Short mmCIF file of C-alpha atoms and ligand atoms in Angstrom, two decimals:
data_model
loop_
_atom_site.label_atom_id
_atom_site.label_comp_id
_atom_site.label_asym_id
_atom_site.label_seq_id
_atom_site.Cartn_x
_atom_site.Cartn_y
_atom_site.Cartn_z
CA UNK W 1 153.41 170.38 105.59
CA UNK W 2 155.20 169.93 108.90
CA UNK W 3 155.22 172.52 111.62
CA UNK W 4 158.19 173.52 113.67
CA UNK W 5 158.06 175.10 117.10
CA UNK W 6 160.23 178.19 117.16
CA UNK W 7 161.31 180.47 119.94
CA UNK W 8 161.39 183.44 117.53
CA UNK W 9 158.31 185.61 117.32
CA UNK W 10 156.18 185.24 114.23
CA UNK W 11 154.19 182.49 112.56
CA UNK W 12 155.58 178.92 112.65
CA UNK W 13 158.21 177.99 110.08
CA UNK W 14 156.71 175.65 107.46
CA UNK W 15 158.74 173.15 105.46
CA UNK W 16 158.19 173.61 101.72
CA UNK W 17 159.51 170.53 99.89
CA UNK W 18 160.15 170.71 96.14
CA UNK W 19 157.29 168.51 94.93
CA UNK W 20 157.41 166.91 91.49
CA UNK W 21 153.89 167.85 90.48
CA UNK W 22 152.22 166.41 87.41
CA UNK W 23 150.06 168.38 85.02
CA UNK W 24 149.12 171.93 85.85
CA UNK W 25 148.23 171.15 89.47
CA UNK W 26 148.70 174.14 91.75
CA UNK W 27 151.27 173.34 94.46
CA UNK W 28 149.18 172.12 97.45
CA UNK W 29 151.78 173.41 99.94
CA UNK W 30 151.57 176.89 98.43
CA UNK W 31 147.75 176.71 98.56
CA UNK W 32 147.97 175.89 102.28
CA UNK W 33 150.46 178.69 102.92
CA UNK W 34 148.06 181.11 101.18
CA UNK W 35 145.23 179.98 103.46
CA UNK W 36 147.42 180.40 106.53
CA UNK W 37 147.89 184.14 106.13
CA UNK W 38 149.30 186.90 103.99
CA UNK W 39 152.82 186.53 105.38
CA UNK W 40 154.09 183.09 106.42
CA UNK W 41 157.52 181.69 107.15
CA UNK W 42 159.06 178.91 105.06
CA UNK W 43 162.03 176.61 104.88
CA UNK W 44 162.97 175.35 101.40
CA UNK W 45 165.05 172.20 100.69
CA UNK W 46 168.48 173.88 100.58
CA UNK W 47 170.35 176.81 102.12
CA UNK W 48 170.15 178.05 105.68
CA UNK W 49 167.41 179.25 108.05
CA UNK W 50 163.90 180.40 107.17
CA UNK W 51 162.43 183.21 105.07
CA UNK W 52 159.21 185.21 104.87
CA UNK W 53 156.80 184.36 102.06
CA UNK W 54 154.33 186.93 100.71
CA UNK W 55 151.38 185.52 98.74
CA UNK W 56 148.81 188.35 98.49
CA UNK W 57 148.79 190.45 95.33
CA UNK W 58 149.15 193.85 97.03
CA UNK W 59 151.93 192.65 99.36
CA UNK W 60 153.83 191.09 96.45
CA UNK W 61 153.55 194.39 94.57
CA UNK W 62 154.67 196.40 97.58
CA UNK W 63 157.75 194.25 98.24
CA UNK W 64 158.85 194.06 94.60
CA UNK W 65 158.60 197.84 94.22
CA UNK W 66 160.32 198.80 97.46
CA UNK W 67 164.09 199.46 97.30
CA UNK W 68 164.33 198.57 101.00
CA UNK W 69 164.14 194.95 99.84
CA UNK W 70 167.52 194.26 98.27
CA UNK W 71 168.74 191.57 95.92
CA UNK W 72 172.40 192.57 96.23
CA UNK W 73 172.37 192.00 100.00
CA UNK W 74 171.54 188.36 99.28
CA UNK W 75 174.63 187.74 97.16
CA UNK W 76 176.97 186.90 100.01
CA UNK W 77 174.40 185.30 102.28
CA UNK W 78 173.13 181.75 102.49
CA UNK W 79 169.36 181.85 102.77
CA UNK W 80 166.85 179.02 102.55
CA UNK W 81 166.33 178.23 98.85
CA UNK W 82 165.06 175.76 96.25
CA UNK W 83 168.31 175.30 94.32
CA UNK W 84 171.02 173.00 95.69
CA UNK W 85 173.86 175.16 94.42
CA UNK W 86 174.21 178.88 94.90
CA UNK W 87 176.58 181.05 92.91
CA UNK W 88 175.06 184.46 92.16
CA UNK W 89 176.70 185.99 89.13
CA UNK W 90 178.00 189.53 89.53
CA UNK W 91 176.55 191.66 86.75
CA UNK W 92 173.29 189.75 86.57
CA UNK W 93 170.39 192.21 86.76
CA UNK W 94 168.57 189.67 88.94
CA UNK W 95 171.07 190.40 91.74
CA UNK W 96 171.54 194.14 91.15
CA UNK W 97 169.96 197.02 93.08
CA UNK W 98 169.67 200.60 91.83
CA UNK W 99 171.53 202.41 90.33
CA UNK W 100 173.50 199.42 88.97
CA UNK W 101 170.32 197.63 87.94
CA UNK W 102 169.26 200.44 85.58
CA UNK W 103 172.76 200.79 84.18
CA UNK W 104 172.90 197.07 83.34
CA UNK W 105 169.40 196.79 81.87
CA UNK W 106 169.94 199.93 79.78
CA UNK W 107 172.77 198.22 77.90
CA UNK W 108 170.41 195.60 76.41
CA UNK W 109 166.97 197.24 76.70
CA UNK W 110 166.82 198.23 73.00
CA UNK W 111 166.83 194.58 71.90
CA UNK W 112 163.68 193.65 73.86
CA UNK W 113 161.28 196.56 73.33
CA UNK W 114 157.79 196.19 71.86
CA UNK W 115 158.98 197.77 68.59
CA UNK W 116 162.07 195.49 68.38
CA UNK W 117 159.77 192.50 68.85
CA UNK W 118 157.42 193.80 66.14
CA UNK W 119 160.38 193.93 63.77
CA UNK W 120 161.42 190.42 64.84
CA UNK W 121 157.98 188.90 64.21
CA UNK W 122 158.32 188.02 60.48
CA UNK W 123 161.77 186.48 61.05
CA UNK W 124 160.42 184.54 64.03
CA UNK W 125 157.58 183.15 61.90
CA UNK W 126 160.14 182.25 59.22
CA UNK W 127 162.15 180.25 61.77
CA UNK W 128 159.03 178.55 63.14
CA UNK W 129 157.43 177.54 59.84
CA UNK W 130 159.97 174.86 58.79
CA UNK W 131 159.68 173.22 62.23
CA UNK W 132 155.92 172.89 61.88
CA UNK W 133 156.24 171.94 58.20
CA UNK W 134 158.59 169.14 59.30
CA UNK W 135 155.91 167.69 61.55
CA UNK W 136 153.29 167.91 58.80
CA UNK W 137 155.67 166.22 56.35
CA UNK W 138 156.51 163.34 58.71
CA UNK W 139 152.86 162.89 59.72
CA UNK W 140 151.41 162.00 63.13
CA UNK W 141 152.26 161.28 65.86
CA UNK W 142 154.78 163.95 66.89
CA UNK W 143 156.29 165.19 70.14
CA UNK W 144 155.61 168.93 70.18
CA UNK W 145 158.26 169.56 72.86
CA UNK W 146 161.03 167.95 70.83
CA UNK W 147 159.95 169.23 67.42
CA UNK W 148 158.79 172.81 68.16
CA UNK W 149 158.67 173.95 71.79
CA UNK W 150 162.37 173.34 72.43
CA UNK W 151 164.03 174.24 69.14
CA UNK W 152 162.02 177.38 68.37
CA UNK W 153 162.73 179.48 71.53
CA UNK W 154 166.36 178.33 71.54
CA UNK W 155 166.82 179.32 67.90
CA UNK W 156 165.01 182.61 68.34
CA UNK W 157 166.88 183.72 71.48
CA UNK W 158 170.14 182.77 69.73
CA UNK W 159 169.03 184.92 66.78
CA UNK W 160 168.27 187.91 69.06
CA UNK W 161 171.50 187.42 71.00
CA UNK W 162 173.62 186.91 67.87
CA UNK W 163 174.83 183.33 68.47
CA UNK W 164 176.13 181.85 65.20
CA UNK W 165 174.18 178.78 63.97
CA UNK W 166 177.14 176.44 64.53
CA UNK W 167 177.33 177.30 68.25
CA UNK W 168 173.60 176.99 68.97
CA UNK W 169 173.45 173.29 69.98
CA UNK W 170 176.28 173.80 72.48
CA UNK W 171 174.63 176.93 73.86
CA UNK W 172 171.38 175.03 74.32
CA UNK W 173 173.16 172.16 76.13
CA UNK W 174 174.84 174.61 78.55
CA UNK W 175 171.57 176.47 79.22
CA UNK W 176 169.62 173.23 79.82
CA UNK W 177 172.24 172.03 82.33
CA UNK W 178 172.32 175.33 84.21
CA UNK W 179 168.52 175.44 84.75
CA UNK W 180 168.29 171.76 85.72
CA UNK W 181 168.58 170.65 89.35
CA UNK W 182 169.88 167.31 88.02
CA UNK W 183 173.62 166.65 87.87
CA UNK W 184 174.46 168.64 91.01
CA UNK W 185 176.81 171.54 91.51
CA UNK W 186 179.63 170.10 89.42
CA UNK W 187 177.68 169.70 86.19
CA UNK W 188 176.16 173.15 86.61
CA UNK W 189 179.57 174.76 87.32
CA UNK W 190 181.05 173.05 84.27
CA UNK W 191 178.21 174.32 82.03
CA UNK W 192 178.55 177.84 83.44
CA UNK W 193 182.30 177.80 82.80
CA UNK W 194 181.71 176.84 79.18
CA UNK W 195 178.94 179.37 78.56
CA UNK W 196 180.61 182.25 80.41
CA UNK W 197 183.90 181.70 78.56
CA UNK W 198 182.07 181.74 75.24
CA UNK W 199 180.25 184.97 76.19
CA UNK W 200 183.45 186.73 77.34
CA UNK W 201 185.21 185.87 74.06
CA UNK W 202 182.19 186.93 71.98
CA UNK W 203 181.55 190.34 73.59
CA UNK W 204 185.27 191.16 73.39
CA UNK W 205 185.26 190.25 69.69
CA UNK W 206 182.17 192.43 69.08
CA UNK W 207 183.38 195.55 70.91
CA UNK W 208 183.53 197.45 67.60
CA UNK W 209 180.48 195.89 65.99
CA UNK W 210 177.59 198.19 65.10
CA UNK W 211 175.18 195.24 65.00
CA UNK W 212 171.86 195.29 66.85
CA UNK W 213 172.25 191.76 68.26
CA UNK W 214 172.55 191.61 72.06
CA UNK W 215 176.21 190.53 72.09
CA UNK W 216 177.08 193.55 69.90
CA UNK W 217 175.08 195.88 72.22
CA UNK W 218 176.91 194.46 75.24
CA UNK W 219 180.26 194.63 73.41
CA UNK W 220 179.63 198.31 72.66
CA UNK W 221 178.67 199.07 76.28
CA UNK W 222 181.88 197.34 77.35
CA UNK W 223 183.96 199.43 74.94
CA UNK W 224 182.34 202.65 76.23
CA UNK W 225 183.26 201.61 79.77
CA UNK W 226 179.60 201.50 80.90
CA UNK W 227 179.88 197.92 82.11
CA UNK W 228 182.75 195.63 83.14
CA UNK W 229 183.60 192.33 81.48
CA UNK W 230 182.28 190.37 84.48
CA UNK W 231 179.04 192.37 84.20
CA UNK W 232 178.86 191.64 80.47
CA UNK W 233 178.85 187.93 81.24
CA UNK W 234 176.39 188.31 84.12
CA UNK W 235 174.09 190.35 81.90
CA UNK W 236 174.11 188.02 78.90
CA UNK W 237 173.84 184.63 80.62
CA UNK W 238 170.31 185.02 82.10
CA UNK W 239 169.05 186.30 78.75
CA UNK W 240 170.50 183.29 77.03
CA UNK W 241 169.05 180.96 79.66
CA UNK W 242 165.67 182.73 79.99
CA UNK W 243 164.61 181.44 76.56
CA UNK W 244 164.21 177.97 78.06
CA UNK W 245 161.33 179.24 80.21
CA UNK W 246 159.20 179.70 77.10
CA UNK W 247 159.46 176.01 76.14
CA UNK W 248 158.03 174.85 79.43
CA UNK W 249 155.48 177.63 79.86
CA UNK W 250 154.12 177.01 76.37
CA UNK W 251 154.14 173.26 77.08
CA UNK W 252 151.81 173.84 80.02
CA UNK W 253 149.61 176.16 77.92
CA UNK W 254 149.25 173.59 75.14
CA UNK W 255 148.58 170.81 77.65
CA UNK W 256 145.69 172.88 79.03
CA UNK W 257 144.29 173.39 75.52
CA UNK W 258 144.72 169.70 74.66
CA UNK W 259 142.99 168.49 77.80
CA UNK W 260 140.12 171.02 77.98
CA UNK W 261 138.11 170.84 74.75
CA UNK W 262 136.12 174.00 75.53
CA UNK W 263 139.36 176.03 75.65
CA UNK W 264 140.65 174.46 72.43
CA UNK W 265 137.35 175.19 70.73
CA UNK W 266 137.49 178.87 71.65
CA UNK W 267 141.10 179.23 70.54
CA UNK W 268 140.40 177.58 67.20
CA UNK W 269 137.24 179.38 66.28
CA UNK W 270 137.95 182.86 67.62
CA UNK W 271 141.49 183.68 66.48
CA UNK W 272 140.82 187.37 67.22
CA UNK W 273 140.36 186.49 70.92
CA UNK W 274 143.57 184.45 71.17
CA UNK W 275 145.75 187.16 72.70
CA UNK W 276 143.31 187.73 75.60
CA UNK W 277 142.91 183.99 76.08
CA UNK W 278 146.67 183.39 76.12
CA UNK W 279 147.04 186.11 78.74
CA UNK W 280 144.58 184.27 80.99
CA UNK W 281 146.47 181.01 80.46
CA UNK W 282 149.68 182.89 81.33
CA UNK W 283 148.06 183.92 84.64
CA UNK W 284 146.85 180.39 85.37
CA UNK W 285 149.90 178.30 84.40
CA UNK W 286 151.95 177.29 87.48
CA UNK W 287 155.21 178.26 85.80
CA UNK W 288 157.72 177.30 88.44
CA UNK W 289 158.47 175.09 91.42
CA UNK W 290 158.28 176.98 94.75
CA UNK W 291 159.82 180.48 94.52
CA UNK W 292 162.66 182.30 92.74
CA UNK W 293 165.25 184.57 94.34
CA UNK W 294 164.90 186.06 97.80
CA UNK W 295 165.17 189.74 98.71
CA UNK W 296 166.75 190.93 101.97
CA UNK W 297 165.10 193.66 104.09
CA UNK W 298 167.59 196.51 104.54
CA UNK W 299 165.54 198.02 107.39
CA UNK W 300 162.46 197.17 109.43
CA UNK W 301 159.42 197.27 107.11
CA UNK W 302 155.77 196.50 107.76
CA UNK W 303 154.01 194.42 105.12
CA UNK W 304 150.42 193.25 105.41
CA UNK W 305 150.40 194.09 109.13
CA UNK W 306 153.52 192.00 109.78
CA UNK W 307 156.84 193.52 110.85
CA UNK W 308 159.73 192.29 108.74
CA UNK W 309 163.02 193.00 110.48
CA UNK W 310 166.17 194.36 108.88
CA UNK W 311 168.23 191.42 107.63
CA UNK W 312 165.26 189.05 107.16
CA UNK W 313 165.07 187.23 103.80
CA UNK W 314 161.75 187.59 101.95
CA UNK W 315 160.28 185.63 99.04
CA UNK W 316 157.27 186.63 96.98
CA UNK W 317 155.11 184.14 95.07
CA UNK W 318 153.89 185.54 91.77
CA UNK W 319 151.93 182.31 91.28
CA UNK W 320 150.06 182.92 94.53
CA UNK W 321 149.47 186.61 93.69
CA UNK W 322 147.91 185.47 90.40
CA UNK W 323 145.32 183.51 92.40
CA UNK W 324 144.43 186.30 94.84
CA UNK W 325 140.61 186.35 94.89
CA UNK W 326 140.57 190.09 95.74
CA UNK W 327 142.05 190.81 92.31
CA UNK W 328 141.00 187.76 90.24
CA UNK W 329 137.44 186.67 91.06
CA UNK W 330 137.11 182.86 91.06
CA UNK W 331 140.88 182.62 90.62
CA UNK W 332 141.14 178.85 90.11
CA UNK W 333 138.87 179.03 87.07
CA UNK W 334 140.27 179.70 83.60
CA UNK W 335 138.14 182.55 82.27
CA UNK W 336 139.25 183.34 78.73
CA UNK W 337 137.33 186.63 78.84
CA UNK W 338 138.93 187.80 82.08
CA UNK W 339 139.32 191.56 81.85
CA UNK W 340 141.20 193.29 83.39
CA UNK W 341 143.89 190.69 83.94
CA UNK W 342 146.79 192.42 85.70
CA UNK W 343 148.65 189.15 86.40
CA UNK W 344 152.21 189.09 87.70
CA UNK W 345 153.50 186.11 85.70
CA UNK W 346 156.45 188.17 84.45
CA UNK W 347 157.15 189.68 87.86
CA UNK W 348 156.71 193.26 88.98
CA UNK W 349 158.82 196.35 89.66
CA UNK W 350 162.37 196.90 88.43
CA UNK W 351 163.09 193.16 88.11
CA UNK W 352 160.14 192.68 85.73
CA UNK W 353 161.15 190.04 83.16
CA UNK W 354 163.43 191.46 80.46
CA UNK W 355 162.12 188.91 77.96
CA UNK W 356 158.38 189.34 78.59
CA UNK W 357 157.49 190.76 75.16
CA UNK W 358 159.67 188.17 73.44
CA UNK W 359 158.11 185.35 75.47
CA UNK W 360 154.57 186.49 74.60
CA UNK W 361 155.49 186.73 70.92
CA UNK W 362 156.92 183.22 70.90
CA UNK W 363 153.96 181.64 72.68
CA UNK W 364 151.45 183.44 70.46
CA UNK W 365 153.29 182.30 67.32
CA UNK W 366 153.74 178.70 68.45
CA UNK W 367 150.17 178.16 69.66
CA UNK W 368 148.64 180.03 66.69
CA UNK W 369 150.74 178.25 64.07
CA UNK W 370 150.18 174.79 65.57
CA UNK W 371 146.40 175.29 65.77
CA UNK W 372 146.22 176.67 62.23
CA UNK W 373 148.43 174.06 60.56
CA UNK W 374 147.38 170.95 62.49
CA UNK W 375 143.58 170.71 62.30
CA UNK W 376 142.09 168.32 64.83
CA UNK W 377 145.21 168.57 67.04
CA UNK W 378 144.84 166.29 70.08
CA UNK W 379 146.91 164.28 72.52
CA UNK W 380 148.18 160.96 71.14
CA UNK W 381 148.19 159.40 74.64
CA UNK W 382 145.76 159.59 77.59
CA UNK W 383 146.36 162.83 79.54
CA UNK W 384 147.62 160.96 82.60
CA UNK W 385 150.38 159.38 80.52
CA UNK W 386 152.00 162.69 79.62
CA UNK W 387 155.39 162.71 81.37
CA UNK W 388 156.28 165.83 83.37
CA UNK W 389 159.70 167.28 84.04
CA UNK W 390 161.11 166.28 87.42
CA UNK W 391 163.50 168.02 89.77
CA UNK W 392 163.39 171.26 87.86
CA UNK W 393 162.76 174.88 88.75
CA UNK W 394 160.52 175.51 85.74
CA UNK W 395 157.60 173.09 85.36
CA UNK W 396 156.39 171.67 82.07
CA UNK W 397 155.71 168.48 80.12
CA UNK W 398 158.75 166.35 79.31
CA UNK W 399 157.11 165.51 76.01
CA UNK W 400 153.77 166.28 74.41
CA UNK W 401 152.82 163.45 72.01
CA UNK W 402 150.09 164.65 69.65
CA UNK W 403 148.20 163.51 66.62
CA UNK W 404 145.94 165.42 64.21
CA UNK W 405 143.79 165.16 61.10
C1 LIG U 1 163.02 187.71 85.30
C2 LIG U 1 159.07 185.13 84.15
C3 LIG U 1 160.84 184.33 79.70
C4 LIG U 1 164.81 186.88 80.88
C5 LIG U 1 161.81 187.07 85.35
C6 LIG U 1 160.97 187.03 86.52
C7 LIG U 1 159.87 186.30 86.20
C8 LIG U 1 160.00 185.90 84.83
C9 LIG U 1 158.70 185.96 87.11
C10 LIG U 1 161.40 187.50 87.89
C11 LIG U 1 160.97 188.79 88.42
C12 LIG U 1 161.65 189.02 89.76
O1 LIG U 1 162.84 188.76 89.92
O2 LIG U 1 160.97 189.46 90.68
C13 LIG U 1 159.24 184.65 82.86
C14 LIG U 1 158.29 183.80 82.16
C15 LIG U 1 158.79 183.56 80.91
C16 LIG U 1 160.05 184.29 80.83
C17 LIG U 1 156.98 183.28 82.76
C18 LIG U 1 158.22 182.77 79.77
C19 LIG U 1 156.96 182.51 79.59
C20 LIG U 1 162.03 185.01 79.62
C21 LIG U 1 162.82 185.14 78.41
C22 LIG U 1 163.95 185.84 78.77
C23 LIG U 1 163.86 186.17 80.17
C24 LIG U 1 162.44 184.62 77.04
C25 LIG U 1 165.12 186.25 77.92
C26 LIG U 1 165.07 186.75 76.76
C27 LIG U 1 164.67 187.29 82.18
C28 LIG U 1 165.68 188.06 82.90
C29 LIG U 1 165.17 188.31 84.17
C30 LIG U 1 163.85 187.68 84.21
C31 LIG U 1 167.03 188.51 82.37
C32 LIG U 1 165.83 189.10 85.29
C33 LIG U 1 165.37 190.54 85.22
C34 LIG U 1 165.88 191.42 86.35
O3 LIG U 1 166.10 190.91 87.46
O4 LIG U 1 166.03 192.62 86.12
N1 LIG U 1 161.18 186.38 84.32
N2 LIG U 1 160.28 184.92 82.03
N3 LIG U 1 162.68 185.66 80.66
N4 LIG U 1 163.58 187.09 82.99
FE1 LIG U 1 161.91 186.09 82.47
#
């Protein structure tokens, strides 16, 4: 981490490069920033200037719950960021402040509730089973990423959204390109054009549909004049893309189980304790590279004893908050009995992940089904030969070669 002398008041601005980390290693730069103090200043690889970074649990909660920190104010401003290209989509809840944020989320909320996910569960298992049966039929070895972790979340989110089977491969290709840092701005813009055009056509065509798929819900909200067409696209796209996060998060979870026999043992022999254990792995997994979207202070606000001035950009690290020793004793240890476990892996406040219940369902089904159907599941290569995704925002194994029996 390099230090820069600055004439502005406040802690020094630290460079935070996007490291390609292997395994589930916690980002060493983030660890150093956490040691430096509750509020530090960072410069990420792209964008302009510096931003505040909050790493303590209580500060992260305060910032993410305080309407004086705005997402919308960041839409027409270049701030220091991880992603090379920057094109915030109007209508995306990620960029909306109240009251627009509530209005947008309301249009799709019904599709992602706990009860909707309960209803989805048998269908989800039905979609997962043939994927796992395919692996069993072909015999070991198998790449779990290619055979299960990628196709299952993509298929399931397409099912929830209402994407016809024939369009699913194309939708997946667009989503994968949009979340990748590879290919630069052009490839990403091209993928967005394709996906957004498809969404606009689909919601228009479903304006009169009474279906409970997300595109029908959005179509109906459009017809009632509750949202605009641009908002319909901005609302649907992150839901469609968010499914990809599950692949990589679950990849990290399985890697942990496959490389730590004591965890695997517990998961296998105490199925009733799996939900609690998966929650602890959710806390521990370093889901992403660096940080997500910034918020802009609309007025002077004090956080953790530090004055943040109106106009300053602020990032929070949910990964750092999940390792705050004041809330999670011995935070770098995986404790499958940890209780309570109020982790922030799905965010906090109004921007709390829309797909959190869906993501938990998918991970629980994938891990549970793989452990139950593939006795003796283990890595087919030494752990240090597992290839990890590079130059991406969401971390995870590129492939997970396993054997069993
Ligand atoms: C937002 C985590 C899966 C859709 C978020 C946020 C986090 C997160 C940390 C940001 C909170 C903030 O802005 O402060 C995760 C993790 C996942 C996952 C760890 C998987 C394990 C999903 C899935 C979907 C989804 C499956 C779609 C169905 C969204 C959307 C937002 C969001 C739309 C923006 C919400 C808003 O700003 O109002 N997620 N997510 N996510 N996530 Fe997820």
